[in-house]
PDB file of C-alpha atoms and ligand atoms in Angstrom:
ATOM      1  CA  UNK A   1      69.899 127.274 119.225  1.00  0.00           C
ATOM      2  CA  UNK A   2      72.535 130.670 119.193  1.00  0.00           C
ATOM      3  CA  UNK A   3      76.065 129.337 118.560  1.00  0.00           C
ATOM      4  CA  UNK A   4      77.242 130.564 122.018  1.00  0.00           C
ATOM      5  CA  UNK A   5      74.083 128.321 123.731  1.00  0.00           C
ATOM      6  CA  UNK A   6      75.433 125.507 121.297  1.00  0.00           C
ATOM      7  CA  UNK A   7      78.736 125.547 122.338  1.00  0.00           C
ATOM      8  CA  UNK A   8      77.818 125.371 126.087  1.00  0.00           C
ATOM      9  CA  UNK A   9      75.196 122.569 126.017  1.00  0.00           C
ATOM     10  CA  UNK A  10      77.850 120.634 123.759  1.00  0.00           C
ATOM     11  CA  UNK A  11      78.687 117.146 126.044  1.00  0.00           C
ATOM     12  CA  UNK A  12      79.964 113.551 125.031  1.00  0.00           C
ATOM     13  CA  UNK A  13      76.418 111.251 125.222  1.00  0.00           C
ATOM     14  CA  UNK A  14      76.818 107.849 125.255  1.00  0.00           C
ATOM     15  CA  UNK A  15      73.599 105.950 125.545  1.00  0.00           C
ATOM     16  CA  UNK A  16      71.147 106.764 123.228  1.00  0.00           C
ATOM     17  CA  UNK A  17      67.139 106.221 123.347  1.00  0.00           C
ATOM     18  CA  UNK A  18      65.932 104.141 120.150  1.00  0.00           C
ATOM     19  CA  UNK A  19      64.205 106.870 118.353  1.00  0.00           C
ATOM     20  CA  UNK A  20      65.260 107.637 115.246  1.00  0.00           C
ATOM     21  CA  UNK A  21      67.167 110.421 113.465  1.00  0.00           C
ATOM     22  CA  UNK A  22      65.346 112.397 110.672  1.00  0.00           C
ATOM     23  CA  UNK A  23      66.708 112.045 107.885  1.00  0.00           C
ATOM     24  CA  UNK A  24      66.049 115.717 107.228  1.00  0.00           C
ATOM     25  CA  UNK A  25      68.615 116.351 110.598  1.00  0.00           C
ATOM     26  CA  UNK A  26      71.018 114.141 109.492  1.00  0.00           C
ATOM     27  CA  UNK A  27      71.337 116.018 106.068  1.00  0.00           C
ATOM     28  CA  UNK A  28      71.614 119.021 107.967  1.00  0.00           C
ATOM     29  CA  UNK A  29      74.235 117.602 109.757  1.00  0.00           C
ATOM     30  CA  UNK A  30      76.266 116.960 106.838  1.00  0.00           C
ATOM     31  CA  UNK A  31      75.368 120.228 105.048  1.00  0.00           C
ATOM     32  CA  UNK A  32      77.057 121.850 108.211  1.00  0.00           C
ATOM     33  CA  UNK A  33      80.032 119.572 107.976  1.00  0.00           C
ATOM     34  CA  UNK A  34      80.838 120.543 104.383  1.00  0.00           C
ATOM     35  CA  UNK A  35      80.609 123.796 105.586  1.00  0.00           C
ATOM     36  CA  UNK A  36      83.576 123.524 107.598  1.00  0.00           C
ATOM     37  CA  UNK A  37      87.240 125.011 106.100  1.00  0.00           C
ATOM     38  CA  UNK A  38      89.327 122.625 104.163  1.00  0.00           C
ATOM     39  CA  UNK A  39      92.844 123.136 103.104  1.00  0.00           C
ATOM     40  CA  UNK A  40      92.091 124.559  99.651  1.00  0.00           C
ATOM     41  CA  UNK A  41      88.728 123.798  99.913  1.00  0.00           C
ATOM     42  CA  UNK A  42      89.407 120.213  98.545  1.00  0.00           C
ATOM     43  CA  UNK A  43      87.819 118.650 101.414  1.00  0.00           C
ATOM     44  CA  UNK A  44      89.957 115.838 101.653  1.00  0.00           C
ATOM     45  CA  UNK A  45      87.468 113.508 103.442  1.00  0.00           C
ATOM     46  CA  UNK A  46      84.352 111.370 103.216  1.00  0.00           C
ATOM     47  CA  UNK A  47      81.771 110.781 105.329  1.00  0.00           C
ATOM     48  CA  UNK A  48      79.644 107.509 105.629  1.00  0.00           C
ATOM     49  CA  UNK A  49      76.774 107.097 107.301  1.00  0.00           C
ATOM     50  CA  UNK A  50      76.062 103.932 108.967  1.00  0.00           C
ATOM     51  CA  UNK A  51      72.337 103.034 110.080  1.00  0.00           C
ATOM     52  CA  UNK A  52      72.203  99.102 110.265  1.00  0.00           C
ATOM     53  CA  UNK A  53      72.469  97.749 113.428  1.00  0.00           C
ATOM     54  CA  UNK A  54      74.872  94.990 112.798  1.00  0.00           C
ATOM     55  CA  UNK A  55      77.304  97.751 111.319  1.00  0.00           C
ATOM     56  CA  UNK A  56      76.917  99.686 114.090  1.00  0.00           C
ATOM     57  CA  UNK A  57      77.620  96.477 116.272  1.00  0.00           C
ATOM     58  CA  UNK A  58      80.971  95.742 114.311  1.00  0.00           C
ATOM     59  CA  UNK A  59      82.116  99.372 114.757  1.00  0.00           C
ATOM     60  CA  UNK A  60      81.651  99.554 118.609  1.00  0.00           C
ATOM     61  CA  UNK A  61      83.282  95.786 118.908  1.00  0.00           C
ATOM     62  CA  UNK A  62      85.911  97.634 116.473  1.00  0.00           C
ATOM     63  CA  UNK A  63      86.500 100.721 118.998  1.00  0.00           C
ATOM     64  CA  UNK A  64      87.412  98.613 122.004  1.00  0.00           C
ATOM     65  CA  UNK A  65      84.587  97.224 122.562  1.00  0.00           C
ATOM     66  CA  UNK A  66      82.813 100.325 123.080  1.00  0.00           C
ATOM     67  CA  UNK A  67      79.356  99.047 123.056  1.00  0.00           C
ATOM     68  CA  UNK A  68      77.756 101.869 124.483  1.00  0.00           C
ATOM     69  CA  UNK A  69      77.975 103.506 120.982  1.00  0.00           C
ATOM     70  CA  UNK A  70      75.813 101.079 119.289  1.00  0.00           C
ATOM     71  CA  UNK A  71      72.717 102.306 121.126  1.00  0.00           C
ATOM     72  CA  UNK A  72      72.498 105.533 118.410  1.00  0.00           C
ATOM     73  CA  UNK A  73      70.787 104.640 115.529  1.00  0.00           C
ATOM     74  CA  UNK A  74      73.099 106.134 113.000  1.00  0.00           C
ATOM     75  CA  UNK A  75      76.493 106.864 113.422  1.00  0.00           C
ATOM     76  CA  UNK A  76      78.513 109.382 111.194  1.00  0.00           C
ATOM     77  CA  UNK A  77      81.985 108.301 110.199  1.00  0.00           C
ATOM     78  CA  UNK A  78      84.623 110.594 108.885  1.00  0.00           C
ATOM     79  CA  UNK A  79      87.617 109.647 106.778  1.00  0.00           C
ATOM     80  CA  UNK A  80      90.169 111.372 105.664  1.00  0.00           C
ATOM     81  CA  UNK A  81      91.301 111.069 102.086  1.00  0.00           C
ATOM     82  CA  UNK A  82      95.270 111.097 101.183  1.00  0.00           C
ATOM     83  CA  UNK A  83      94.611 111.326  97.548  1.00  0.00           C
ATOM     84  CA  UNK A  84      92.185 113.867  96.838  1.00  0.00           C
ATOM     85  CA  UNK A  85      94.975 117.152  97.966  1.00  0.00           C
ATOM     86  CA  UNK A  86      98.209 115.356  97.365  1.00  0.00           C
ATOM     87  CA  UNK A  87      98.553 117.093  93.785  1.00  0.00           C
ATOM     88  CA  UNK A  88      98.231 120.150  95.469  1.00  0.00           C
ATOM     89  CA  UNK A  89     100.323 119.711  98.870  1.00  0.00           C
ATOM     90  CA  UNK A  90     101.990 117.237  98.121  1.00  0.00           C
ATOM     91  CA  UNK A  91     102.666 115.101 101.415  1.00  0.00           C
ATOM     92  CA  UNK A  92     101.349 118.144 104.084  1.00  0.00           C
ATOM     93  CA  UNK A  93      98.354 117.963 102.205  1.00  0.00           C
ATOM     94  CA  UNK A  94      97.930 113.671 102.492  1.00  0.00           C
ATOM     95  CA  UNK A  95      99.170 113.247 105.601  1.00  0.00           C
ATOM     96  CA  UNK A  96      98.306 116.428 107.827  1.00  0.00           C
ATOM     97  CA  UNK A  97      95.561 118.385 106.211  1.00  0.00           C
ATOM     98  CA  UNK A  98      93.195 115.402 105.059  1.00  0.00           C
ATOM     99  CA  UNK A  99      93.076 114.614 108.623  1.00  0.00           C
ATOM    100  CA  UNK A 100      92.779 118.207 109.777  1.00  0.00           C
ATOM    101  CA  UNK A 101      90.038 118.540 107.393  1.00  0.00           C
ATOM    102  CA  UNK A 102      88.224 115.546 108.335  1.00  0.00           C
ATOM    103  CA  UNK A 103      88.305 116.503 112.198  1.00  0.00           C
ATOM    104  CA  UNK A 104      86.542 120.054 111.346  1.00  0.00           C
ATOM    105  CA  UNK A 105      84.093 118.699 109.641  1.00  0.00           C
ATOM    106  CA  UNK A 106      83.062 116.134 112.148  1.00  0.00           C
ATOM    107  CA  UNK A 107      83.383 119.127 114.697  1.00  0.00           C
ATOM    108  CA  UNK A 108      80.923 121.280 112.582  1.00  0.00           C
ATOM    109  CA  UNK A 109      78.973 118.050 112.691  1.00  0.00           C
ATOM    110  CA  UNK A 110      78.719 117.643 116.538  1.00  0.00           C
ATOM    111  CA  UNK A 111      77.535 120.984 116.768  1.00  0.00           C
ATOM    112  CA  UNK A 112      75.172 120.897 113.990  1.00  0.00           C
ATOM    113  CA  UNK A 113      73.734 117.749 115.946  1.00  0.00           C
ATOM    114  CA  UNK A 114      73.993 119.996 119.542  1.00  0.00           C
ATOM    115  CA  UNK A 115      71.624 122.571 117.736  1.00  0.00           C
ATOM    116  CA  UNK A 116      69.296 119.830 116.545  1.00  0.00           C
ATOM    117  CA  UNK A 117      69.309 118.370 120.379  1.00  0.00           C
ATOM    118  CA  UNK A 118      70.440 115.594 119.579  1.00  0.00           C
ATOM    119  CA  UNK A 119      73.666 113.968 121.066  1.00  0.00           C
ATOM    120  CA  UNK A 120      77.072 112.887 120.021  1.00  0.00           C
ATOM    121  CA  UNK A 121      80.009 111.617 121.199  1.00  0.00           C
ATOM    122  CA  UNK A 122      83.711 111.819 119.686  1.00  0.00           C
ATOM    123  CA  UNK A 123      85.105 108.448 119.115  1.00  0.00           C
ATOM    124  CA  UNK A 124      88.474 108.381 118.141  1.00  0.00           C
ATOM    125  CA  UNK A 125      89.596 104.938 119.931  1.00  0.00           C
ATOM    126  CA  UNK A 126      89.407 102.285 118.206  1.00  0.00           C
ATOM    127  CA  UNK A 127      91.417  99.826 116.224  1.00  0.00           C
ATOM    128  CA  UNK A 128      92.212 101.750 112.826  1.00  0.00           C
ATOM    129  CA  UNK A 129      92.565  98.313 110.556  1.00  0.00           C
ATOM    130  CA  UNK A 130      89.012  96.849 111.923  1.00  0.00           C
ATOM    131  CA  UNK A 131      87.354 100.389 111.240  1.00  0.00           C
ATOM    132  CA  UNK A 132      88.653 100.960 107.947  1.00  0.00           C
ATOM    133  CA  UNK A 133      87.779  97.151 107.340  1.00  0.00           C
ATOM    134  CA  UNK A 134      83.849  97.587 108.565  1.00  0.00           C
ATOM    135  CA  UNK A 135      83.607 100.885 106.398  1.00  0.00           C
ATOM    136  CA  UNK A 136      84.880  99.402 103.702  1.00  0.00           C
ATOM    137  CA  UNK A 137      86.945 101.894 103.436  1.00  0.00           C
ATOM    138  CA  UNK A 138      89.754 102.806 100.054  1.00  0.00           C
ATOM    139  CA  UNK A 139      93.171 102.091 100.929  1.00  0.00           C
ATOM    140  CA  UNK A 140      93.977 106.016 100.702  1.00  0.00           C
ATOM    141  CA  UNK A 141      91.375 106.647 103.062  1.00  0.00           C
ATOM    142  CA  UNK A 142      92.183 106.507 106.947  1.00  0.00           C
ATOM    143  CA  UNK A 143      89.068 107.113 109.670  1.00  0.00           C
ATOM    144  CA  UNK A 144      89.553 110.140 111.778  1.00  0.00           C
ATOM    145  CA  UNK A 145      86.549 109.583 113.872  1.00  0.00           C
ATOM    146  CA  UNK A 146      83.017 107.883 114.290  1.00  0.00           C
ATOM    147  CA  UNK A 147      80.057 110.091 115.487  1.00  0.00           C
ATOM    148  CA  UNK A 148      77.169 108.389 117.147  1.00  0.00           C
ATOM    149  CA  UNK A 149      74.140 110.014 116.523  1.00  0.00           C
ATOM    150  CA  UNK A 150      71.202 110.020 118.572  1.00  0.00           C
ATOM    151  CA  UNK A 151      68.556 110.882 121.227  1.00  0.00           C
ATOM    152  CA  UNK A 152      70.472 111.369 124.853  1.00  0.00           C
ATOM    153  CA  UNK A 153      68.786 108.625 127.227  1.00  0.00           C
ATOM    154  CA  UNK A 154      69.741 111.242 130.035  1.00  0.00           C
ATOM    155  CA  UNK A 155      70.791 114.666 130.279  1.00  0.00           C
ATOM    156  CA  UNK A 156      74.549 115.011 130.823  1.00  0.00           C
ATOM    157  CA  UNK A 157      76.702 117.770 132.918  1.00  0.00           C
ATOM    158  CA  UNK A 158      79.771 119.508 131.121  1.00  0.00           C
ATOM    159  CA  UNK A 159      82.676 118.798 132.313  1.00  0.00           C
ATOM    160  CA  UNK A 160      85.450 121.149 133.811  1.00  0.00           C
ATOM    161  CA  UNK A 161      88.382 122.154 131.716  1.00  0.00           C
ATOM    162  CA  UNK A 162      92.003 123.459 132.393  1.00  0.00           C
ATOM    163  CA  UNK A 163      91.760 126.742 133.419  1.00  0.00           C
ATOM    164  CA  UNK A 164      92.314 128.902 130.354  1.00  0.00           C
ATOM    165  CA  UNK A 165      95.282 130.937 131.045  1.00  0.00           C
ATOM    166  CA  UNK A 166      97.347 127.846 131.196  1.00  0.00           C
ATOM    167  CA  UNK A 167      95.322 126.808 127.830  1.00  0.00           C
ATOM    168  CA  UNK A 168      95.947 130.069 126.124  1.00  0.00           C
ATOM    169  CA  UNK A 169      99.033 131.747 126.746  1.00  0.00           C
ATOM    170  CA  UNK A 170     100.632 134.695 124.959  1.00  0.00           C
ATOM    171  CA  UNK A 171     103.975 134.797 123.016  1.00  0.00           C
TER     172      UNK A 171
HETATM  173  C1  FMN B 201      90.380 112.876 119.797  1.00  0.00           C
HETATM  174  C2  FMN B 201      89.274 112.431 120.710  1.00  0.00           C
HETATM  175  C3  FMN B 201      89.083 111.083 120.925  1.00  0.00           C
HETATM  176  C4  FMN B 201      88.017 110.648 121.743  1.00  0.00           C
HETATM  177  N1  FMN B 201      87.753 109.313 121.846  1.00  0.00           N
HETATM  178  C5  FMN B 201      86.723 108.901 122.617  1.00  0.00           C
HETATM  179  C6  FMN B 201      86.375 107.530 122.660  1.00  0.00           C
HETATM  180  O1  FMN B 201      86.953 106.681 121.985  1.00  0.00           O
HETATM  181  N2  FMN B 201      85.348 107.160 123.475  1.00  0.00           N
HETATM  182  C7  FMN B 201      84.640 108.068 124.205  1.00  0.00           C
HETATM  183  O2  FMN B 201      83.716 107.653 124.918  1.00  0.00           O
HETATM  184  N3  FMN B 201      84.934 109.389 124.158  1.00  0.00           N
HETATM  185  C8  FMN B 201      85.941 109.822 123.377  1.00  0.00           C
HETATM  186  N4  FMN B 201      86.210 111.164 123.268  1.00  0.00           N
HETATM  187  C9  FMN B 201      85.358 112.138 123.986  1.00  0.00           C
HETATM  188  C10 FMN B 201      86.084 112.766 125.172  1.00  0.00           C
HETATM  189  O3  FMN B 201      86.262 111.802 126.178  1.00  0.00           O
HETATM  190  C11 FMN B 201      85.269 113.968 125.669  1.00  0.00           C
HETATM  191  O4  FMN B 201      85.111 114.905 124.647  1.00  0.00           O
HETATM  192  C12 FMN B 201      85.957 114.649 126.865  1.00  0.00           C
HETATM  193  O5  FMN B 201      85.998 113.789 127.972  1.00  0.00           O
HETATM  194  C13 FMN B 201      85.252 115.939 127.274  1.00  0.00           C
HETATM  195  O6  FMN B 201      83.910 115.694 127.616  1.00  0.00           O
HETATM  196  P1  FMN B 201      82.714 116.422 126.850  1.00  0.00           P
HETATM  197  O7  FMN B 201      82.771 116.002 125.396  1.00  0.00           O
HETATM  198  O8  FMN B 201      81.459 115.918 127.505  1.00  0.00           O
HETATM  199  O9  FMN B 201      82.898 117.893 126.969  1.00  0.00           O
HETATM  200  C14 FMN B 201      87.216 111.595 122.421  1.00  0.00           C
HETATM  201  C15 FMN B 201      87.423 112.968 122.182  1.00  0.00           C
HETATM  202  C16 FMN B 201      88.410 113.370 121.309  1.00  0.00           C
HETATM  203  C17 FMN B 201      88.540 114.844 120.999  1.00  0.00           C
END
């Protein structure tokens, strides 16, 4: 798919067929994530990918109950990591750009997925001690956001957005 298509046929899915993801996509997925800019190319993240049903199960009860989400077969989760930039930034880089990377690669991610056809949706709401509990996750690691991964059960409309010139506005 062009980029500009990509961007355009980009929407939040949430219910998902039970077919499974390639495991060919899903490394291009993550090839396209690590392509994504990091602050000094540290890429102050990790990304764990989640395919058993009962994790899956945990992680929806974990994001307020979401259930919805664990209808994709795979979901991709992205942390960001405090430790790996702090000698370099210091603080910025722990507690600003680890998350800043984290969120671009997950972005890179959805539309990676969007060119595949296959369907995402951004979860950022969930309870942050539950999540990092289910993943396992290292004390200096924090999730950013979960990606479920899958076949679109329907086909979704995009949605309106502010109008741009009160998005974008010059100095
Ligand atoms: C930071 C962030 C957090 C979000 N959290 C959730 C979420 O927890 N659950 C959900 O269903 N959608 C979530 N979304 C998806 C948005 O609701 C969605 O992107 C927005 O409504 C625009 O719709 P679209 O993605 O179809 O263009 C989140 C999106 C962002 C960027």
């Amino acid at each position: 798919m062009e980029f500009f298509e990509t961007v355009e046929a980009r929407v939040s899915d949430r219910e998902y067929v039970p077919k499974a993801v390639s495991e060919k996509d899903i490394q291009k997925i993550l090839h396209c994530a690590c392509l994504a800019p990091s602050a000094g190319n540290i890429q102050s993240y990790r990304i764990i990918i989640v395919r058993k049903k009962k994790d899956r199960e945990i992680l929806a009860q974990a994001s307020h109950k979401q259930m919805f989400m664990a209808s994709a077969p795979v979901y991709l989760a992205f942390l960001s990591d405090k430790r790996r930039n702090k000698p370099k930034y210091g603080s910025r880089g722990s507690e600003f750009f680890s998350i800043q990377d984290a969120t671009i690669a997950a972005a890179y991610a959805q539309l990676a997925a969007t060119a595949l056809g296959l369907g995402t949706v951004w979860i950022g709401g969930f309870d942050d001690a539950a999540v990092a509990k289910a993943l396992r996750a290292k004390k200096y690691e924090r999730p950013v956001v979960i990606l479920p991964l899958g076949y679109p059960s329907e086909e979704m409309e995009g949605h309106e957005r502010r109008k741009l010139c009160n998005t974008a506005t010059e100095l």
